[in-house]
Short mmCIF file of C-alpha atoms in Angstrom, two decimals:
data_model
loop_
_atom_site.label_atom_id
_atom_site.label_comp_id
_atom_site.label_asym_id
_atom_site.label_seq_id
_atom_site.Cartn_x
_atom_site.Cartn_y
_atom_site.Cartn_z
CA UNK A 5 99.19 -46.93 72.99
CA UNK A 6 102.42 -48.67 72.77
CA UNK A 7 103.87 -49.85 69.61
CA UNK A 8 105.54 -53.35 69.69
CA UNK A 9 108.87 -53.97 67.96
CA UNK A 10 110.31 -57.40 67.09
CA UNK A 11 113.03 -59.09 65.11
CA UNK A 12 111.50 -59.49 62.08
CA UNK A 13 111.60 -63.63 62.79
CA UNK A 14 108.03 -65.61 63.27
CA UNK A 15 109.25 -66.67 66.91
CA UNK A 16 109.66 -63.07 67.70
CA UNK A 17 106.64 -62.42 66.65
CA UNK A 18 104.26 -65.09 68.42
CA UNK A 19 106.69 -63.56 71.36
CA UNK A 20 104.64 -60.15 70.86
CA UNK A 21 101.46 -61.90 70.78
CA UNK A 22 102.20 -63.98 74.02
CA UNK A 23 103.17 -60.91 75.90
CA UNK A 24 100.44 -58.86 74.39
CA UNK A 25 97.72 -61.36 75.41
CA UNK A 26 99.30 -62.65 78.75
CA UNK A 27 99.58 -58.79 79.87
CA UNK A 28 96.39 -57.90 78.52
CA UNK A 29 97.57 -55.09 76.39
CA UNK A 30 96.42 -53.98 73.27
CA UNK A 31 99.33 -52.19 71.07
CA UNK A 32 98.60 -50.22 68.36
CA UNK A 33 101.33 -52.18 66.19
CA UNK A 34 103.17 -55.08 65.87
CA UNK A 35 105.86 -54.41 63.18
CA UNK A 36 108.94 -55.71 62.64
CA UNK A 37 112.21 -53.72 63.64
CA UNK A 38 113.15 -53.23 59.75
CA UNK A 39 110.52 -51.84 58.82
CA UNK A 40 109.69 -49.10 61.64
CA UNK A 41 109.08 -46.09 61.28
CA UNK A 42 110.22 -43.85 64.76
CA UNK A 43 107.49 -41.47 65.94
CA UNK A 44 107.89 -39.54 68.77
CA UNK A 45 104.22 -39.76 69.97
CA UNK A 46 104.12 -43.50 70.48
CA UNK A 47 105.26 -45.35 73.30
CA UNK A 48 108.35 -47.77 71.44
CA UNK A 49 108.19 -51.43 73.13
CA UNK A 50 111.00 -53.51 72.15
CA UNK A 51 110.14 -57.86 72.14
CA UNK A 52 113.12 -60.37 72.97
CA UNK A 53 112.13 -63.50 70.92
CA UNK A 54 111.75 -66.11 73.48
CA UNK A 55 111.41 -69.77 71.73
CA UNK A 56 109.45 -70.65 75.25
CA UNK A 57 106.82 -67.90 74.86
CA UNK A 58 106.81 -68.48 70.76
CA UNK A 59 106.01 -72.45 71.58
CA UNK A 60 103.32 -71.74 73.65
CA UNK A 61 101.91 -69.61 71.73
CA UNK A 62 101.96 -71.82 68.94
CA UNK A 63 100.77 -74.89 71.01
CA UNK A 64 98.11 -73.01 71.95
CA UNK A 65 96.83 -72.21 68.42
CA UNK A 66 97.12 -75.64 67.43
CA UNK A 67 94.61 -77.34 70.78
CA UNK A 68 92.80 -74.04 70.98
CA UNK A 69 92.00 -73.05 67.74
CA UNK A 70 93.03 -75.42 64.92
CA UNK A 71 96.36 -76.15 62.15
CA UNK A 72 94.65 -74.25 59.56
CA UNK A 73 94.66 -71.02 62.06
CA UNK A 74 98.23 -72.01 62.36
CA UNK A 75 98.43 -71.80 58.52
CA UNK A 76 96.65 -68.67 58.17
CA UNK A 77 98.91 -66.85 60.37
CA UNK A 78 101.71 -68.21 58.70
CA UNK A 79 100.60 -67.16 55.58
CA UNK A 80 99.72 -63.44 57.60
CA UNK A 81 103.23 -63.21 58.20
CA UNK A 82 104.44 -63.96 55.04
CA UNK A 83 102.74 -61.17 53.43
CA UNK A 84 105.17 -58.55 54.98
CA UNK A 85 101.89 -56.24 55.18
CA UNK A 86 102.82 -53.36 57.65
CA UNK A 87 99.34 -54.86 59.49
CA UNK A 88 100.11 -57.78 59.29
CA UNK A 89 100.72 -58.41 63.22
CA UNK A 90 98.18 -56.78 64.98
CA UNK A 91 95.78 -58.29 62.08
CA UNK A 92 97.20 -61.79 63.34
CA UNK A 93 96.79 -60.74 67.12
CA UNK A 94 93.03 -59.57 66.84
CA UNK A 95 92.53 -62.82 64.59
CA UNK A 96 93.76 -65.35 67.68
CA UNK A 97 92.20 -62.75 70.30
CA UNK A 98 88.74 -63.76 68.53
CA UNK A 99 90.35 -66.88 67.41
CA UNK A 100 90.40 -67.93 71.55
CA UNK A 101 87.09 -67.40 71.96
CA UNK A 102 85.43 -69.04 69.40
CA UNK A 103 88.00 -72.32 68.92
CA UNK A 104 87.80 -74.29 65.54
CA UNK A 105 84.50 -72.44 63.99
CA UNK A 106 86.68 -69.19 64.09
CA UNK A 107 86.84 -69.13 60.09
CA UNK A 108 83.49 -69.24 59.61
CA UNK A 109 82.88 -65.91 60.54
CA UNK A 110 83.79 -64.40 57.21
CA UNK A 111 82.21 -61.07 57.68
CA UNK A 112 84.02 -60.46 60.85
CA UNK A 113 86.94 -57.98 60.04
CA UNK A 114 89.35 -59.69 62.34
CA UNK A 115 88.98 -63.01 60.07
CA UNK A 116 88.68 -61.34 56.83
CA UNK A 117 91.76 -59.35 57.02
CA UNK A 118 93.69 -62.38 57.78
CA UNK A 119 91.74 -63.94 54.64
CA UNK A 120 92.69 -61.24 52.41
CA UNK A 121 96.66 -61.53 53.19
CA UNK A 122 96.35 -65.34 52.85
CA UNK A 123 94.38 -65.18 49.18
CA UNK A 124 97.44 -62.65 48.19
CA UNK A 125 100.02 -64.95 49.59
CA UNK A 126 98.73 -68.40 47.96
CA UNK A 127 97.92 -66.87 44.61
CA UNK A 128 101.71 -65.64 44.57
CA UNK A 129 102.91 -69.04 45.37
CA UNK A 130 100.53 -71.16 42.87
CA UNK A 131 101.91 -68.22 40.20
CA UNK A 132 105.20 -68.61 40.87
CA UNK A 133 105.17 -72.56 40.87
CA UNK A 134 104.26 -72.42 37.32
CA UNK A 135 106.46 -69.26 35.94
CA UNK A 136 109.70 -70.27 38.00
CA UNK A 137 112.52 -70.68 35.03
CA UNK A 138 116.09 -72.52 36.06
CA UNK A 139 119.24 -71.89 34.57
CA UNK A 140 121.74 -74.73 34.41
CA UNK A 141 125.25 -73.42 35.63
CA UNK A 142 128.80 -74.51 35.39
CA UNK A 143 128.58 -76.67 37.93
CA UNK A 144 125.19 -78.67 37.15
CA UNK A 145 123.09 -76.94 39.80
CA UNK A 146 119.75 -75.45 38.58
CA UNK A 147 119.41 -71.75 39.51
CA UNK A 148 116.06 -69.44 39.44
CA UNK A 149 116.43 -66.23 40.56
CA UNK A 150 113.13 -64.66 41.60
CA UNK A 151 111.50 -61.07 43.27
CA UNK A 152 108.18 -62.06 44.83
CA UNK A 153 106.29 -59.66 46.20
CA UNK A 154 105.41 -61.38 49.11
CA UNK A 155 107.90 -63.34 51.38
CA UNK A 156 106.60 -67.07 49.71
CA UNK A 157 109.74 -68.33 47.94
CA UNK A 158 110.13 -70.66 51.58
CA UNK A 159 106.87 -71.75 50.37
CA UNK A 160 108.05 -73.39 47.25
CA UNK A 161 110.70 -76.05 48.40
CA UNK A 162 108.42 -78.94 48.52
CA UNK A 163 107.05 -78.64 44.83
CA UNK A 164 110.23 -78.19 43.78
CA UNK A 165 111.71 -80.74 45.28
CA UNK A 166 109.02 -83.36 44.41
CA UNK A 167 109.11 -82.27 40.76
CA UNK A 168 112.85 -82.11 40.41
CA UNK A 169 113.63 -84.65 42.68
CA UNK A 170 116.66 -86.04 40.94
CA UNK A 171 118.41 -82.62 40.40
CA UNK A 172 120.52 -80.24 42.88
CA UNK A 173 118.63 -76.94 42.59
CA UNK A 174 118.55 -73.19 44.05
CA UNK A 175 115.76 -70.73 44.18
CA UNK A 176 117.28 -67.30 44.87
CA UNK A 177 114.94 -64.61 46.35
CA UNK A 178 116.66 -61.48 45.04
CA UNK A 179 114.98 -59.29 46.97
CA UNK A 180 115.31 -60.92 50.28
CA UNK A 181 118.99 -62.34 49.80
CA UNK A 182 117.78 -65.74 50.98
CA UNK A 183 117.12 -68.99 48.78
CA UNK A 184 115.30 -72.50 48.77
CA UNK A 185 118.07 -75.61 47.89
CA UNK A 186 117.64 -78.72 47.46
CA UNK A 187 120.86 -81.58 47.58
CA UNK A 188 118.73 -84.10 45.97
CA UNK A 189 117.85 -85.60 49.42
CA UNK A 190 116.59 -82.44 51.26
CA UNK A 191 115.73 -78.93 50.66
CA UNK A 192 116.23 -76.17 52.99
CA UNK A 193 116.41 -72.52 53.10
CA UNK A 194 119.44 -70.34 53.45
CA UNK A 195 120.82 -66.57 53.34
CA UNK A 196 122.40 -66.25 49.83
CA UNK A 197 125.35 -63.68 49.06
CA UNK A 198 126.28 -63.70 45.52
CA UNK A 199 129.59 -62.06 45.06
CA UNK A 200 131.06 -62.81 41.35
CA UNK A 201 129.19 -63.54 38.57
CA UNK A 202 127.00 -66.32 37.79
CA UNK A 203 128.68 -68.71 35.04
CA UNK A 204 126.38 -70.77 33.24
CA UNK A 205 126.61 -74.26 31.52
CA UNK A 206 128.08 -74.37 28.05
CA UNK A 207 124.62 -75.62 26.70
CA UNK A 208 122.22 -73.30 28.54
CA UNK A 209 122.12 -70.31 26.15
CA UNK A 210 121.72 -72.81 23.25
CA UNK A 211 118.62 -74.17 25.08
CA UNK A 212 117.53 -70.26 26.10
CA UNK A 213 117.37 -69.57 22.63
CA UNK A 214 115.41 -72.60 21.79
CA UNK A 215 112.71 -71.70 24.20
CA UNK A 216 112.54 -68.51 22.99
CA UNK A 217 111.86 -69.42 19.59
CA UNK A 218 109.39 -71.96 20.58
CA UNK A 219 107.67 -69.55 22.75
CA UNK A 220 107.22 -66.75 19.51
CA UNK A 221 106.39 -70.09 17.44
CA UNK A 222 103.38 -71.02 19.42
CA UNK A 223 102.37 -67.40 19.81
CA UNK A 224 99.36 -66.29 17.84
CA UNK A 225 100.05 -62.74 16.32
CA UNK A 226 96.55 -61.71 15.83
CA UNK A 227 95.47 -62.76 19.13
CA UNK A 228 98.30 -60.66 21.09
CA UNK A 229 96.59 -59.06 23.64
CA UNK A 230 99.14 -57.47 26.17
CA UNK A 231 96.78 -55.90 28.47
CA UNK A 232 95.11 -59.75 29.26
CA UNK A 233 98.37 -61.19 29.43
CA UNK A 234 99.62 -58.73 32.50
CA UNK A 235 96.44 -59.38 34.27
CA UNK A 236 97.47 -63.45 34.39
CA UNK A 237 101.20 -62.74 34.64
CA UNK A 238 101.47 -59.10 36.30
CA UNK A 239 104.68 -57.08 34.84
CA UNK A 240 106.82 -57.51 38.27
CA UNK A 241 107.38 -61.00 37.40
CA UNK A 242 108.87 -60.35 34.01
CA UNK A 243 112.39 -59.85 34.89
CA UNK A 244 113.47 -63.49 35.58
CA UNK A 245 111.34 -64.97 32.12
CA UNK A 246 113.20 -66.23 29.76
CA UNK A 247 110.86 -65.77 26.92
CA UNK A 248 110.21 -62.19 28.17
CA UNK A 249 113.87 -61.19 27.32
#
């Protein structure tokens, strides 16, 4: 069976599913071209991303199926699981067939793997809404660097934006090299290079320091319980905490 290899982009890959479905083919991947792996024994099928192909695709999802299908693929995509496209195709192969109701057939693999990859996705982005810390820089722009695990730091411009509304802002995916800023009207997302070193505002290691101490104020010794506290706030998300330092 052939394996299909796209761009990495999500118009390149609704362009796999359209010519998967249209040709009535059935690969045995969908991955992106970054992260495949060559193998002599399959049959290597490289996608163009065509916007015309992607839009009917996604068209289709929304009259045929529904916008929280549309979501949950999104979501799929997100996740960067190596599955994660032929999960999606199988999902709106079913999805096709049985139009808005598809979601309520939770014990059907085809819906439940999509499921799973959505739960992990939105409990990253609710986590990292709340454990997000700015630092103020030189030139009064707030600046979060962050590692998710999954791709959801596009996810997070809106509740930024609507809580800091009055303040220019930059959430830097490390990991990715790609960041969320807003300009106090807007926010949009951008590839981020980061060549010299980050120079922060005159006050912002006072105001570190302070959060630190209030943070091992508030703390209860005798109720320290480190194994609890990794299961709310898991250890890969450490790096960027202040109060972790």
């Amino acid at each position: 069976m052939p394996c299909y290899i796209y761009d990495g982009s999500f118009d390149g890959l609704l362009t796999a599913i359209y010519d998967a479905y249209y040709n009535k083919d059935f690969p045995e991947q969908i991955v992106s071209r970054d992260n495949f792996i060559d193998n002599f024994l399959i049959t290597k099928v490289y996608i163009q991303t065509d916007e015309e192909k992607s839009k009917k695709v996604h068209d289709a999802i929304l009259q045929k199926i529904s916008r929280h299908a549309m979501a949950n693929i999104m979501y799929a995509y997100l996740s960067e699981h190596e599955n994660a496209g032929i999960y999606i195709l199988e999902y709106l192969r079913f999805g096709f067939k049985a139009g808005r109701i598809v979601d309520s057939y939770l014990a059907d693999d085809r819906v439940n793997n999509i499921n799973r990859l959505v739960t992990k996705v939105t409990r990253e982005k609710h986590l990292l809404s709340g454990i997000i810390r700015f630092r103020l820089l030189q030139n009064n722009i707030y600046y979060a660097p962050i590692e998710p695990q999954y791709n959801t730091t596009c996810l997070l411009g809106k509740h930024f934006a609507e809580r800091m509304s009055d303040q220019i802002f930059v959430i830097h995916d490390v990991k990715r090299s790609y960041g969320v800023f807003y300009d106090k009207n807007k926010w949009f997302m951008s590839d981020i290079s980061i060549k010299e070193d980050i120079v922060f505002h005159e006050n912002e290691l006072f105001y570190q320091e302070l959060w630190k101490q209030y943070f091992d104020y508030t703390t209860i010794k005798s109720r320290i319980n480190p194994k609890l506290q990794s299961n709310h706030m898991p250890k890969r998300y450490w790096k960027y905490l202040i109060e972790m330092k």
